[in-house]
Coordinates of C-alpha atoms and ligand atoms in Angstrom, one line a residue:
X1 CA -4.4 14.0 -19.9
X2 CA -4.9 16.5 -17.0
X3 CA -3.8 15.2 -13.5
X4 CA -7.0 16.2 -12.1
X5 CA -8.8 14.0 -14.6
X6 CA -7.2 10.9 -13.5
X7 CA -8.9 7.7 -12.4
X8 CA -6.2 7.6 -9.5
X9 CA -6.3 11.2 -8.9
X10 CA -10.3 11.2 -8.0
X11 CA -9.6 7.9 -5.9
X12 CA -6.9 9.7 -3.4
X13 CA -9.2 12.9 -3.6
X14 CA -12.1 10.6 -2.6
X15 CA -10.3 8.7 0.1
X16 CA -8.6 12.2 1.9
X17 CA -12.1 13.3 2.4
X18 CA -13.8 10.1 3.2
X19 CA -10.9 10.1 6.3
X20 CA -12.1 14.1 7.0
X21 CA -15.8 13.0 7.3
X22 CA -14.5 10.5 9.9
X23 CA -13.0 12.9 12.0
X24 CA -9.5 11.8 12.0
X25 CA -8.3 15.1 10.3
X26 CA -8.8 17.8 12.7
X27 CA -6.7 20.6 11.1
X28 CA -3.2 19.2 8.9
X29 CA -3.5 15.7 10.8
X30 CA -3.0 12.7 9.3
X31 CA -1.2 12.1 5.3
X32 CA -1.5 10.3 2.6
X33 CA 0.6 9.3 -0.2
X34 CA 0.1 6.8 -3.3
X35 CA 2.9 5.1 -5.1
X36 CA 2.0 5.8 -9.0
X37 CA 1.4 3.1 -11.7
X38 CA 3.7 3.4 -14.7
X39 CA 0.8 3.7 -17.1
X40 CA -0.6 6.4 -14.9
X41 CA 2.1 8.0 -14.6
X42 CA 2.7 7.9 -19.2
X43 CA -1.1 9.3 -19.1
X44 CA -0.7 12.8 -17.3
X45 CA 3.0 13.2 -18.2
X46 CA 1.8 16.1 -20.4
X47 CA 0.6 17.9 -17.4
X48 CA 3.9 17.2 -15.7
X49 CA 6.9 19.9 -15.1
X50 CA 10.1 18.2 -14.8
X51 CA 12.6 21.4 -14.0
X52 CA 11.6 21.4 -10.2
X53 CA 14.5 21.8 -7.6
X54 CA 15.8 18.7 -6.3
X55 CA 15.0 18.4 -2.3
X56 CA 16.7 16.0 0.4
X57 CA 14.0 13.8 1.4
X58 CA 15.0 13.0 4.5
X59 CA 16.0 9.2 3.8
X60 CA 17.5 6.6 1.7
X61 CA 15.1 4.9 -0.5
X62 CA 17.2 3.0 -2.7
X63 CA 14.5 0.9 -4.3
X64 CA 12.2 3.9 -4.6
X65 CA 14.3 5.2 -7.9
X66 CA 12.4 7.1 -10.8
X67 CA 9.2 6.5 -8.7
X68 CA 6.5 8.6 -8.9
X69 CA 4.2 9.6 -5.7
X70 CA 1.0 11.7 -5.3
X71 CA 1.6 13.0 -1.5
X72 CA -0.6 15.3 0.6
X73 CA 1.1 18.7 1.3
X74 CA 2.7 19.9 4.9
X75 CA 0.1 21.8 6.9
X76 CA -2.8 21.3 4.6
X77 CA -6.1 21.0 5.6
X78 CA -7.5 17.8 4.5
X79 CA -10.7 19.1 4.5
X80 CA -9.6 21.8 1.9
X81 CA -8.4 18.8 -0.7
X82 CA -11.6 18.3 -2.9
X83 CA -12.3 21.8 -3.2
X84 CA -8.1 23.6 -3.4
X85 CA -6.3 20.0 -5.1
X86 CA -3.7 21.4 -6.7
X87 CA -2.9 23.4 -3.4
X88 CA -3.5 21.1 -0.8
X89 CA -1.7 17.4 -3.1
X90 CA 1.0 17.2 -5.1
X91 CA 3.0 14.6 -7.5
X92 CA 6.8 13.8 -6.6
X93 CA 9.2 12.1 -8.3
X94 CA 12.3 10.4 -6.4
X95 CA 15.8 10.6 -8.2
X96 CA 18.0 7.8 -9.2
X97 CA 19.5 7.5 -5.5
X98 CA 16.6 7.5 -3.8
X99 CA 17.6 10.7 -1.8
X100 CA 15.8 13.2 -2.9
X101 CA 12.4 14.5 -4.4
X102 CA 11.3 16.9 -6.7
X103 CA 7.6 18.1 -7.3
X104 CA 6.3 17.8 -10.6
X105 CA 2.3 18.8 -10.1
X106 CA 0.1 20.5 -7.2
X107 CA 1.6 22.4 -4.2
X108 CA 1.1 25.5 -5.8
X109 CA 1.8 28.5 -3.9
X110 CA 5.0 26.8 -2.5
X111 CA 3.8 24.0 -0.6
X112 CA 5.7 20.6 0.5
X113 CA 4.8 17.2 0.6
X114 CA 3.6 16.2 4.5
X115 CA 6.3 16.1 7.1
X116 CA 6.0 12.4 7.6
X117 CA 7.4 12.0 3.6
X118 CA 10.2 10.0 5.7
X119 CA 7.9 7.6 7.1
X120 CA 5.9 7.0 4.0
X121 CA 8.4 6.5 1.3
X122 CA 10.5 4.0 3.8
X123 CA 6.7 2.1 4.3
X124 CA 6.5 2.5 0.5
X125 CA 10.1 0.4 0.4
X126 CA 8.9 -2.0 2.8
X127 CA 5.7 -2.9 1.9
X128 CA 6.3 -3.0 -1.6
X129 CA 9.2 -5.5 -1.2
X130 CA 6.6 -7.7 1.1
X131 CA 3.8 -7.3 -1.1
X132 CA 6.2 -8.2 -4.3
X133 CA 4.8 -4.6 -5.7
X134 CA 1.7 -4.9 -4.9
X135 CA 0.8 -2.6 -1.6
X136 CA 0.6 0.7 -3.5
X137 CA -0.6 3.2 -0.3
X138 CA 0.3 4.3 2.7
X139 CA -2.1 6.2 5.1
X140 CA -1.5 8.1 8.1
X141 CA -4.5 9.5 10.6
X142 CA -5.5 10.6 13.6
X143 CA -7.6 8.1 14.6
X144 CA -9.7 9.3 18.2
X145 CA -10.2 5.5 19.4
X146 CA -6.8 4.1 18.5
X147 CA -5.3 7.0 20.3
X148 CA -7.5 6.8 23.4
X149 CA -6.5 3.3 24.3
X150 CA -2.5 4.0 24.1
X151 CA -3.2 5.3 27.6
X152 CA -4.7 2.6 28.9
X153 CA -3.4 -0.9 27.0
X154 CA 0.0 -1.6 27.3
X155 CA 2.0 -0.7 24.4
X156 CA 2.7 -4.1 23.1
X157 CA 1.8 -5.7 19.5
X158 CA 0.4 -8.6 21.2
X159 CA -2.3 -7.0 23.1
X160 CA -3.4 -4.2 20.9
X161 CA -4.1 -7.2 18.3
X162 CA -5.7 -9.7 20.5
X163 CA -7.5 -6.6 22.3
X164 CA -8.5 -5.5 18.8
X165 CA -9.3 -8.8 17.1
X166 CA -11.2 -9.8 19.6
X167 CA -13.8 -6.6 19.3
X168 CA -15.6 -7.6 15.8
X169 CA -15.5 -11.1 14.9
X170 CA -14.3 -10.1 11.3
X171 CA -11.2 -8.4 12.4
X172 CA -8.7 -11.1 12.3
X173 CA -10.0 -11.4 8.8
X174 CA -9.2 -8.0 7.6
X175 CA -5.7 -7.8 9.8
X176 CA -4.6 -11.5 10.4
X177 CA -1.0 -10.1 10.6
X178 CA -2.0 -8.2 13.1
X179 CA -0.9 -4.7 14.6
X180 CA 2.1 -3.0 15.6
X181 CA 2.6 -0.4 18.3
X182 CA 5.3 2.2 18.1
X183 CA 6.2 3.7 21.4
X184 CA 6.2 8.3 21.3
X185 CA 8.7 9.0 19.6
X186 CA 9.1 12.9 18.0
X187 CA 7.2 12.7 14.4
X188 CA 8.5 14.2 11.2
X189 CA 11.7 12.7 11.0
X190 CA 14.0 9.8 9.9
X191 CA 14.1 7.9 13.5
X192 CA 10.2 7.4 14.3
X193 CA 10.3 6.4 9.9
X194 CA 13.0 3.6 10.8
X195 CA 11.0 2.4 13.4
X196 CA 7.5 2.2 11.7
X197 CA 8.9 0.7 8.6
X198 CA 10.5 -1.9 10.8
X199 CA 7.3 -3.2 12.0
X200 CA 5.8 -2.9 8.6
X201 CA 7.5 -5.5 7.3
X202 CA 5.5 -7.8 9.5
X203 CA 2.5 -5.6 9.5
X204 CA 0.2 -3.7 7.6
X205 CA -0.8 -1.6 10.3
X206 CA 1.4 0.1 12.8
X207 CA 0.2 2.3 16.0
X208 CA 1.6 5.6 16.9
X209 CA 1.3 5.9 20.8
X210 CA -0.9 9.0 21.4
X211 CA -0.6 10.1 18.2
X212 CA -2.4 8.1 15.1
X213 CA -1.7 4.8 13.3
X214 CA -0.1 4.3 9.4
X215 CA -1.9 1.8 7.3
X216 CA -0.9 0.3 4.2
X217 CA -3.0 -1.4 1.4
X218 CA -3.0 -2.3 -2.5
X219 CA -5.3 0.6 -2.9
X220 CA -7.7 3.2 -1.9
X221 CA -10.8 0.7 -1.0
X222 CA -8.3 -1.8 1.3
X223 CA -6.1 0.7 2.7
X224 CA -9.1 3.1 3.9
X225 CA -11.2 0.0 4.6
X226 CA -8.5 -1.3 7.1
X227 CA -7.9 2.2 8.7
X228 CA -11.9 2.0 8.7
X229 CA -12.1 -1.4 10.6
X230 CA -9.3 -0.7 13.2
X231 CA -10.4 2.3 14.5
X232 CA -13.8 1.2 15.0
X233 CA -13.0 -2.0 16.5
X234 CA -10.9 0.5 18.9
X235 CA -13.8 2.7 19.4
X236 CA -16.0 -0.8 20.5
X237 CA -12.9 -1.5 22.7
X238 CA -13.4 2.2 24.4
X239 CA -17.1 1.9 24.6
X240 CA -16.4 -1.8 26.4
X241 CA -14.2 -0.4 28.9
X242 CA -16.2 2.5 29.8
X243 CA -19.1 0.8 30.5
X244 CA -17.2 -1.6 33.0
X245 CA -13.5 -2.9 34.1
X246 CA -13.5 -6.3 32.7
X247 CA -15.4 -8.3 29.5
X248 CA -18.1 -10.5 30.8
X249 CA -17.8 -12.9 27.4
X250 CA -15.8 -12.3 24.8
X251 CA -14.2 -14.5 21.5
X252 CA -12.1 -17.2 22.7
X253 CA -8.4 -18.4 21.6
X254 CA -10.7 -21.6 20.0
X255 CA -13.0 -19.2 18.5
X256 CA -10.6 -17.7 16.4
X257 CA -8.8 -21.2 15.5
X258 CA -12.1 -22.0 14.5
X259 CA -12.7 -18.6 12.6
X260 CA -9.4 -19.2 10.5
X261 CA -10.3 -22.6 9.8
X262 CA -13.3 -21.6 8.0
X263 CA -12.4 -17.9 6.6
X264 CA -9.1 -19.6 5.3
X265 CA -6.6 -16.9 7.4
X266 CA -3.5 -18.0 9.4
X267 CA -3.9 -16.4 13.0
X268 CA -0.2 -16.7 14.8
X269 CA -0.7 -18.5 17.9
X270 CA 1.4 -15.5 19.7
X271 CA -1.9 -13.6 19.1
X272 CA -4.2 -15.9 21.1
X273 CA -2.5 -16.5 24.5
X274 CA -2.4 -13.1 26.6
X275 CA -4.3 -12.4 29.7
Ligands
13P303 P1 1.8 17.3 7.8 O1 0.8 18.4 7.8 O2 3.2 17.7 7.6 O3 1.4 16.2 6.9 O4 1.7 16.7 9.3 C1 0.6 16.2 9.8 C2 0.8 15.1 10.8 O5 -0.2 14.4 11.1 C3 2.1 14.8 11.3 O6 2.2 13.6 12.0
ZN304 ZN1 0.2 12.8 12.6

């Protein structure tokens, strides 16, 4: 089979420009990548070209090995994705260290997978170790709301999730774990990877401070779904705030118990007790 006529293919094509009719993809911002299935990967092996150059990736992803990933490119537009695919995505493969890549489809015209391949492949390790295999994507945008309020919430896990959970009384259902905040840090590289895939292992979602968030999910539906719910909890939270200082009612610590009671979720304690 063709890449393009994939099942999996159309699902990350689908996704990358659901997040551009958002908004959260002004210019290259924001990345995507999606760990293959084996039996995806047997399907469109015809279409495949397995003499590329092997690349440093950046890190050591040891558990990675002989994995195959569809990646956005460095400096694409995702806006341009539907219409230029095999310019704007590509398919890598990761050698038997874990050290480097090489592409196999897309990136025509000498592109390279997105400059955050650091951070996803070590959120690929983590979250499929957690996740016993299952968490399969990992998405990176430039989410206006989220962004906003790292200037004006501390940048603490506790309070971005209470903050958050308590602005739509379905969010602690969708992140129960919670959310992680990653202080500025210079993107692109191995350090800011180490320290997003260290909250990961707790979290499926991890904040960027005025720069974006990561999400990771089993698929396309979850992992857009839960980008989808943060950010407009976020934009509820901005919207809150602007319209005056303080929350005249809000959710409760007992309301959430309560909520987790009945929607079957465990809501850590440390969530429910800041000012
Ligand atoms: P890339 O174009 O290299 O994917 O970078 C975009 C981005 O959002 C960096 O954080
Ligand atoms: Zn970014």
């Amino acid at each position: 089979m063709k890449v393009l006529e994939a099942e999996f293919v159309q699902g990350f094509i689908c996704m990358a420009n659901d997040g551009w009719k958002q908004g959260w993809h002004e210019r290259n911002g924001g990345n995507l990548s999606y760990r293959i299935k084996k039996e995806e990967v047997d399907s469109i092996m015809e279409d495949l070209n397995r003499d590329g150059e092997w690349r440093e990736i950046g890190a050591t992803v040891p558990s990675l090995a002989g994995e195959y990933f569809m990646v956005t490119g460095s400096g694409k537009f995702f806006r341009n994705i539907i219409n230029e695919p095999e310019d704007s995505i590509g398919i890598i493969e990761i050698d038997e260290l874990g050290k480097n890549y090489r592409i196999c489809w897309g990136l025509m015209n000498g592109g390279r997978p997105t400059s955050e391949l650091p951070s996803h492949l070590m959120n690929h390790e983590v979250k499929m170790m957690a996740s016993k295999g299952k968490h399969r994507v990992i998405y990176h945008a430039h989410t206006t709301n989220v962004i906003a309020l790292t200037f004006v919430l501390p940048l603490d896990d506790k309070i971005f999730t209470r903050e958050l959970w308590e602005m739509a009384t379905e969010c602690p259902v969708v992140f129960p774990d919670g959310v992680g905040v990653v202080p500025w840090m210079v993107p692109g590289g191995r350090d800011i990877a180490v320290a997003t895939s260290k909250l990961m292992k707790k979290y499926d979602v991890a904040i960027w401070a005025h720069h974006g968030m990561f999400c990771s999910g089993e698929n396309f539906d979850l992992t857009f779904g839960l980008m989808h719910t943060v950010e407009k909890s976020a934009e509820i939270l901005v919207k809150v705030r602007s319209m005056r200082p303080n929350k005249l009612q809000s959710i409760t610590p007992q309301n959430f118990r309560d909520l987790a009671k009945d929607f079957n979720v465990k809501l850590p304690e440390e969530f429910l007790h800041h000012e």
